[in-house]
Short mmCIF file of C-alpha atoms and ligand atoms in Angstrom, two decimals:
data_model
loop_
_atom_site.label_atom_id
_atom_site.label_comp_id
_atom_site.label_asym_id
_atom_site.label_seq_id
_atom_site.Cartn_x
_atom_site.Cartn_y
_atom_site.Cartn_z
CA UNK A 55 71.40 35.47 12.45
CA UNK A 56 73.67 38.25 12.73
CA UNK A 57 71.74 40.34 13.46
CA UNK A 58 73.98 42.88 15.76
CA UNK A 59 72.92 45.82 18.39
CA UNK A 60 76.45 47.67 19.00
CA UNK A 61 76.71 50.18 21.31
CA UNK A 62 79.94 52.34 22.13
CA UNK A 63 79.61 54.81 24.81
CA UNK A 64 82.25 57.89 25.95
CA UNK A 65 82.76 59.70 28.57
CA UNK A 66 83.75 62.84 28.82
CA UNK A 67 84.35 64.32 32.74
CA UNK A 68 84.33 68.35 33.78
CA UNK A 69 83.76 70.00 36.77
CA UNK A 70 79.72 71.17 36.74
CA UNK A 71 78.74 74.14 37.31
CA UNK A 72 75.62 73.24 39.34
CA UNK A 73 76.56 70.37 41.56
CA UNK A 74 78.76 72.79 43.39
CA UNK A 75 82.04 72.60 40.20
CA UNK A 76 81.96 68.77 41.28
CA UNK A 77 83.63 66.82 39.37
CA UNK A 78 81.21 64.59 36.92
CA UNK A 79 80.63 61.89 34.17
CA UNK A 80 78.40 62.13 31.32
CA UNK A 81 78.63 59.09 28.82
CA UNK A 82 77.28 59.94 25.06
CA UNK A 83 76.14 56.63 23.59
CA UNK A 84 77.07 55.83 20.16
CA UNK A 85 75.03 52.99 18.27
CA UNK A 86 75.89 51.57 14.66
CA UNK A 87 72.62 51.14 12.17
CA UNK A 88 72.11 47.13 12.43
CA UNK A 89 71.88 46.96 8.76
CA UNK A 90 74.35 49.39 7.17
CA UNK A 91 76.80 50.43 9.75
CA UNK A 92 76.20 54.13 10.13
CA UNK A 93 76.65 56.02 13.27
CA UNK A 94 74.09 57.79 15.16
CA UNK A 95 74.83 58.94 18.54
CA UNK A 96 71.97 59.18 22.04
CA UNK A 97 73.24 61.92 23.62
CA UNK A 98 72.42 62.00 27.41
CA UNK A 99 71.41 66.56 26.88
CA UNK A 100 68.48 67.40 28.91
CA UNK A 101 65.03 67.24 27.42
CA UNK A 102 62.74 68.87 28.19
CA UNK A 103 59.88 68.99 27.51
CA UNK A 104 59.11 70.91 23.67
CA UNK A 105 56.05 73.47 24.62
CA UNK A 106 52.90 73.74 22.25
CA UNK A 107 53.11 75.59 20.39
CA UNK A 108 50.30 77.92 18.55
CA UNK A 109 50.66 77.28 15.42
CA UNK A 110 48.01 79.73 14.83
CA UNK A 111 50.00 82.62 13.37
CA UNK A 112 51.67 79.71 10.65
CA UNK A 113 49.13 78.92 8.98
CA UNK A 114 47.45 82.51 9.02
CA UNK A 115 50.93 83.86 7.72
CA UNK A 116 50.09 81.09 5.47
CA UNK A 117 46.53 81.86 4.22
CA UNK A 118 48.24 84.96 3.13
CA UNK A 119 50.63 84.61 1.02
CA UNK A 120 49.22 82.52 -0.63
CA UNK A 121 47.93 78.09 -1.41
CA UNK A 122 47.70 76.43 -4.56
CA UNK A 123 47.07 73.54 -3.17
CA UNK A 124 43.32 74.65 -1.51
CA UNK A 125 40.61 73.66 -3.26
CA UNK A 126 39.61 77.51 -5.29
CA UNK A 127 42.43 77.12 -7.38
CA UNK A 128 43.93 74.27 -7.84
CA UNK A 129 43.00 73.52 -11.26
CA UNK A 130 43.60 77.14 -12.38
CA UNK A 131 47.42 77.23 -11.11
CA UNK A 132 49.78 74.16 -10.83
CA UNK A 133 50.53 71.76 -13.99
CA UNK A 134 49.30 69.09 -15.59
CA UNK A 135 51.66 65.40 -15.54
CA UNK A 136 52.02 65.01 -20.07
CA UNK A 137 49.05 63.31 -21.23
CA UNK A 138 51.58 60.33 -22.76
CA UNK A 139 51.72 60.06 -19.09
CA UNK A 140 48.50 60.20 -17.83
CA UNK A 141 46.15 61.60 -20.67
CA UNK A 142 43.18 62.84 -17.41
CA UNK A 143 46.03 65.40 -16.03
CA UNK A 144 45.98 64.31 -12.88
CA UNK A 145 44.47 61.99 -10.14
CA UNK A 146 41.99 61.58 -7.36
CA UNK A 147 41.49 59.34 -5.08
CA UNK A 148 39.19 60.51 -2.77
CA UNK A 149 40.39 63.50 -1.47
CA UNK A 150 43.54 63.14 -2.30
CA UNK A 151 44.79 64.76 -6.00
CA UNK A 152 48.12 63.68 -7.77
CA UNK A 153 49.32 66.60 -9.85
CA UNK A 154 53.73 67.08 -11.31
CA UNK A 155 56.41 68.38 -8.89
CA UNK A 156 57.33 71.79 -10.31
CA UNK A 157 60.79 71.55 -8.27
CA UNK A 158 60.84 67.35 -9.54
CA UNK A 159 63.13 65.42 -7.35
CA UNK A 160 63.77 62.59 -10.58
CA UNK A 161 62.47 61.68 -13.52
CA UNK A 162 59.16 61.02 -12.62
CA UNK A 163 57.86 62.89 -9.29
CA UNK A 164 54.86 64.42 -7.95
CA UNK A 165 53.03 65.94 -4.97
CA UNK A 166 50.03 64.14 -2.87
CA UNK A 167 47.51 67.05 -2.29
CA UNK A 168 46.40 64.59 0.76
CA UNK A 169 43.44 67.02 1.63
CA UNK A 170 40.68 69.94 0.19
CA UNK A 171 41.59 72.17 4.13
CA UNK A 172 44.39 74.09 4.20
CA UNK A 173 45.55 72.66 7.17
CA UNK A 174 45.29 69.83 9.19
CA UNK A 175 46.52 69.12 12.36
CA UNK A 176 49.18 65.48 13.38
CA UNK A 177 45.83 63.77 15.08
CA UNK A 178 43.17 65.50 12.98
CA UNK A 179 43.88 62.92 9.10
CA UNK A 180 41.86 60.50 9.09
CA UNK A 181 41.93 57.01 8.12
CA UNK A 182 40.06 57.39 4.87
CA UNK A 183 42.60 61.01 3.75
CA UNK A 184 45.54 59.48 4.30
CA UNK A 185 44.79 55.61 3.09
CA UNK A 186 43.12 57.28 -0.29
CA UNK A 187 46.78 59.56 -0.29
CA UNK A 188 49.19 56.71 -0.24
CA UNK A 189 46.23 54.52 -2.96
CA UNK A 190 47.28 57.70 -5.25
CA UNK A 191 50.72 58.35 -4.82
CA UNK A 192 51.24 54.60 -5.43
CA UNK A 193 48.87 54.45 -8.09
CA UNK A 194 50.60 57.33 -9.45
CA UNK A 195 54.36 55.68 -9.11
CA UNK A 196 52.07 51.78 -11.44
CA UNK A 197 51.67 54.31 -13.83
CA UNK A 198 55.15 55.74 -14.27
CA UNK A 199 56.17 51.74 -14.04
CA UNK A 200 54.03 50.46 -17.22
CA UNK A 201 54.91 53.41 -18.68
CA UNK A 202 58.74 53.76 -19.10
CA UNK A 203 60.20 50.31 -16.46
CA UNK A 204 63.82 51.93 -16.47
CA UNK A 205 62.10 54.37 -14.07
CA UNK A 206 62.49 51.38 -11.24
CA UNK A 207 63.02 53.20 -8.17
CA UNK A 208 60.53 54.73 -6.29
CA UNK A 209 59.24 56.28 -3.05
CA UNK A 210 56.69 58.31 -1.21
CA UNK A 211 57.89 60.89 1.21
CA UNK A 212 56.31 62.91 3.25
CA UNK A 213 57.12 67.02 4.75
CA UNK A 214 54.89 67.37 7.51
CA UNK A 215 55.27 70.53 8.03
CA UNK A 216 57.62 73.57 7.62
CA UNK A 217 60.60 72.50 10.64
CA UNK A 218 60.01 68.79 8.38
CA UNK A 219 61.43 70.81 5.21
CA UNK A 220 57.70 71.46 3.73
CA UNK A 221 56.92 75.79 2.12
CA UNK A 222 53.27 74.57 2.25
CA UNK A 223 51.40 74.54 5.44
CA UNK A 224 48.85 72.57 3.11
CA UNK A 225 49.83 68.99 3.50
CA UNK A 226 51.26 66.55 0.00
CA UNK A 227 53.30 63.78 0.02
CA UNK A 228 55.70 63.34 -2.35
CA UNK A 229 56.14 60.30 -4.04
CA UNK A 230 59.00 59.92 -6.60
CA UNK A 231 60.55 57.63 -8.60
CA UNK A 232 63.61 57.26 -11.56
CA UNK A 233 66.46 55.16 -13.08
CA UNK A 234 68.70 55.96 -10.31
CA UNK A 235 69.24 55.69 -5.78
CA UNK A 236 69.64 58.33 -3.85
CA UNK A 237 72.61 57.92 -1.87
CA UNK A 238 70.42 55.69 0.97
CA UNK A 239 68.08 53.83 -1.13
CA UNK A 240 72.01 52.43 -2.13
CA UNK A 241 73.14 51.86 0.79
CA UNK A 242 69.80 50.49 2.63
CA UNK A 243 69.19 48.14 -0.98
CA UNK A 244 73.52 47.25 -1.23
CA UNK A 245 73.30 46.12 2.34
CA UNK A 246 70.57 44.16 2.48
CA UNK A 247 71.82 42.08 -0.79
CA UNK A 248 75.24 41.69 1.14
CA UNK A 249 73.52 40.20 4.29
CA UNK A 250 70.57 37.91 2.31
CA UNK A 251 74.02 36.26 0.75
CA UNK A 252 75.45 35.65 3.59
CA UNK A 253 73.26 35.49 6.12
CA UNK A 254 71.38 33.01 3.60
CA UNK A 255 67.98 34.83 5.21
CA UNK A 256 65.61 38.13 4.68
CA UNK A 257 67.71 41.22 7.80
CA UNK A 258 64.47 42.55 7.83
CA UNK A 259 62.40 39.70 9.44
CA UNK A 260 65.96 37.71 11.03
CA UNK A 261 65.42 41.92 12.49
CA UNK A 262 61.73 42.21 13.62
CA UNK A 263 61.82 38.58 14.63
CA UNK A 264 65.23 39.33 17.50
CA UNK A 265 64.03 43.10 17.78
CA UNK A 266 60.83 40.54 19.55
CA UNK A 267 62.79 38.97 20.54
CA UNK A 268 64.07 40.87 23.07
CA UNK A 269 60.80 43.31 23.61
CA UNK A 270 62.74 47.11 24.05
CA UNK A 271 61.86 48.95 21.02
CA UNK A 272 59.09 46.24 19.04
CA UNK A 273 56.23 48.45 19.72
CA UNK A 274 53.44 45.93 17.77
CA UNK A 275 52.56 43.47 15.15
CA UNK A 276 49.45 44.96 13.10
CA UNK A 277 48.48 42.25 10.86
CA UNK A 278 52.35 41.84 8.75
CA UNK A 279 53.46 45.28 9.22
CA UNK A 280 55.55 45.27 12.93
CA UNK A 281 56.20 48.46 13.87
CA UNK A 282 59.73 49.19 16.19
CA UNK A 283 61.67 52.17 17.52
CA UNK A 284 64.50 52.86 15.14
CA UNK A 285 68.21 51.80 17.22
CA UNK A 286 69.75 54.31 15.74
CA UNK A 287 68.11 56.89 16.00
CA UNK A 288 67.23 59.70 13.14
CA UNK A 289 65.81 62.06 15.42
CA UNK A 290 64.37 61.90 19.11
CA UNK A 291 61.87 60.10 17.94
CA UNK A 292 62.81 58.08 14.91
CA UNK A 293 60.02 54.70 14.60
CA UNK A 294 60.10 52.17 12.42
CA UNK A 295 57.47 49.84 9.84
CA UNK A 296 58.51 47.20 8.30
CA UNK A 297 56.04 45.61 5.29
CA UNK A 298 57.00 42.10 6.57
CA UNK A 299 55.43 40.72 3.15
CA UNK A 300 56.78 43.17 0.36
CA UNK A 301 59.34 44.32 -1.96
CA UNK A 302 58.39 46.68 -4.01
CA UNK A 303 56.19 49.36 -3.05
CA UNK A 304 53.90 49.11 -6.26
CA UNK A 305 52.62 45.95 -4.76
CA UNK A 306 50.88 46.47 -1.81
CA UNK A 307 47.46 46.06 -0.92
CA UNK A 308 44.65 48.11 -0.36
CA UNK A 309 44.08 46.48 3.55
CA UNK A 310 47.49 46.64 3.36
CA UNK A 311 47.61 50.82 3.56
CA UNK A 312 44.50 50.24 5.59
CA UNK A 313 46.56 48.60 8.53
CA UNK A 314 50.13 50.67 7.85
CA UNK A 315 47.85 53.88 8.36
CA UNK A 316 46.15 52.80 10.82
CA UNK A 317 49.49 52.47 12.99
CA UNK A 318 50.81 55.44 11.22
CA UNK A 319 47.55 57.76 13.10
CA UNK A 320 48.48 55.96 16.75
CA UNK A 321 51.71 56.72 15.86
CA UNK A 322 51.11 60.01 14.95
CA UNK A 323 48.60 61.04 17.99
CA UNK A 324 52.19 59.86 19.68
CA UNK A 325 54.43 62.96 18.80
CA UNK A 326 51.56 65.18 19.17
CA UNK A 327 51.06 64.32 22.58
CA UNK A 328 54.02 65.06 23.49
CA UNK A 329 54.12 68.16 21.18
CA UNK A 330 56.07 67.55 17.77
CA UNK A 331 54.36 68.70 15.07
CA UNK A 332 56.07 68.03 12.54
CA UNK A 333 57.73 65.31 11.11
CA UNK A 334 59.70 63.04 8.01
CA UNK A 335 57.79 60.41 6.36
CA UNK A 336 59.54 57.84 3.76
CA UNK A 337 58.14 54.41 2.86
CA UNK A 338 61.51 52.90 1.07
CA UNK A 339 60.74 50.58 -2.23
CA UNK A 340 63.11 47.56 -4.03
CA UNK A 341 62.73 47.84 -7.92
CA UNK A 342 60.56 44.14 -8.43
CA UNK A 343 63.54 42.33 -8.75
CA UNK A 344 65.74 42.92 -5.44
CA UNK A 345 66.07 40.34 -3.08
CA UNK A 346 66.95 40.02 0.81
CA UNK A 347 64.96 43.64 0.64
CA UNK A 348 61.45 43.90 2.32
CA UNK A 349 59.77 48.17 2.33
CA UNK A 350 59.57 49.86 5.02
CA UNK A 351 58.92 53.00 6.11
CA UNK A 352 60.70 55.56 8.64
CA UNK A 353 59.14 58.00 10.13
CA UNK A 354 60.96 60.73 12.21
CA UNK A 355 59.67 63.55 14.54
CA UNK A 356 60.80 67.07 13.70
CA UNK A 357 60.64 69.86 16.01
CA UNK A 358 62.87 73.26 16.66
CA UNK A 359 65.05 72.87 20.28
CA UNK A 360 64.69 75.38 22.25
CA UNK A 361 62.65 79.18 22.77
CA UNK A 362 65.07 80.89 19.45
CA UNK A 363 63.81 78.41 16.92
CA UNK A 364 66.89 76.65 16.64
CA UNK A 365 67.25 73.87 14.35
CA UNK A 366 67.11 70.17 15.10
CA UNK A 367 69.74 69.50 12.57
CA UNK A 368 72.70 70.63 13.56
CA UNK A 369 77.08 70.45 12.30
CA UNK A 370 76.42 66.96 13.06
CA UNK A 371 74.44 65.38 11.19
CA UNK A 372 74.38 68.04 8.39
CA UNK A 373 78.67 67.79 7.81
CA UNK A 374 79.18 64.61 9.88
CA UNK A 375 76.19 62.63 8.27
CA UNK A 376 75.99 61.41 11.53
CA UNK A 377 72.43 60.94 12.95
CA UNK A 378 71.78 63.32 16.87
CA UNK A 379 68.87 62.01 19.34
CA UNK A 380 68.30 62.93 22.23
CA UNK A 381 65.51 60.82 23.49
CA UNK A 382 66.62 56.71 23.52
CA UNK A 383 63.94 54.17 21.26
CA UNK A 384 63.73 52.24 23.99
CA UNK A 385 61.04 55.81 25.75
CA UNK A 386 59.74 55.53 22.38
CA UNK A 387 57.95 51.67 22.30
CA UNK A 388 57.61 52.28 25.71
CA UNK A 389 55.67 55.78 24.80
CA UNK A 390 53.76 53.67 21.43
CA UNK A 391 53.11 50.24 23.35
CA UNK A 392 51.01 51.95 25.46
CA UNK A 393 49.63 54.45 23.16
CA UNK A 394 48.06 50.07 21.52
CA UNK A 395 48.08 49.12 24.65
CA UNK A 396 44.99 51.45 25.59
CA UNK A 397 43.75 52.04 21.43
CA UNK A 398 44.47 55.58 21.25
ZN1 LIG B 119 46.19 75.70 0.84
#
């Protein structure tokens, strides 16, 4: 097993005005992603509890602007799929509706409207609403694969609420597929394949085993899904769910989505408890013939970090390409283990 958790600590010295200008040394932790080697910094920036936002005004404004995803207009103002791909026009699973994305990310770009309700708070989604949304997105991607086998790369994504990049408050996921990879898909797939050749084992299974052995970032295993706090976080709260038996998301069963959503809802309730009202989620997948990969979700909290709505992305991640976090993964895991053990 070759899982390596690499941390380098850098120290900065200054005279501290809060301590009568006494000399003070502050440490910054630089961690390397154990698969890709990408850096992530954990800052000693004093973290204050985030005030609970009043979302009423935001939700009211979004209704006044007009929402194309609300039930009274969705059939009239949203697009319909090319009949060659989806002859019935739109896909429906429970409350979920899949329709074409007006701003496509790739050749096949869908939107899964999750609920009939315009606004659902972080901890307000039912099990059925989320399971149906994932199944609906998977069904769309399966139909794409049947029609066009060259669209080998696919993912299901979710920008939940505006701080995470969503222009619409109405909850919706984004399944998309194409013949090429995103930067991170390429990095994940290439690094996983290289690890398999070098170690004769699957990185993702080794990672879960090693995290379980060390314990500090391991949260839980439910069925065939393991939950971890990411070693090199992309956000103050960065949670990973690894599907131990699946490399392609088109093969995930309804039962596995049930188990996954159970953990996702625990994670979202934990975010909500910390007043984190927005998040990004990606369910990464390998093509059918790829080896050494496992489907996994990355779920990261997103929220303004000051009363003047400062973005949680500054020059460092945007231009230097390195993540920043003020939260420690070990604290995230401890908080989530508590949620799991008390059945929250
Ligand atoms: Zn709406």
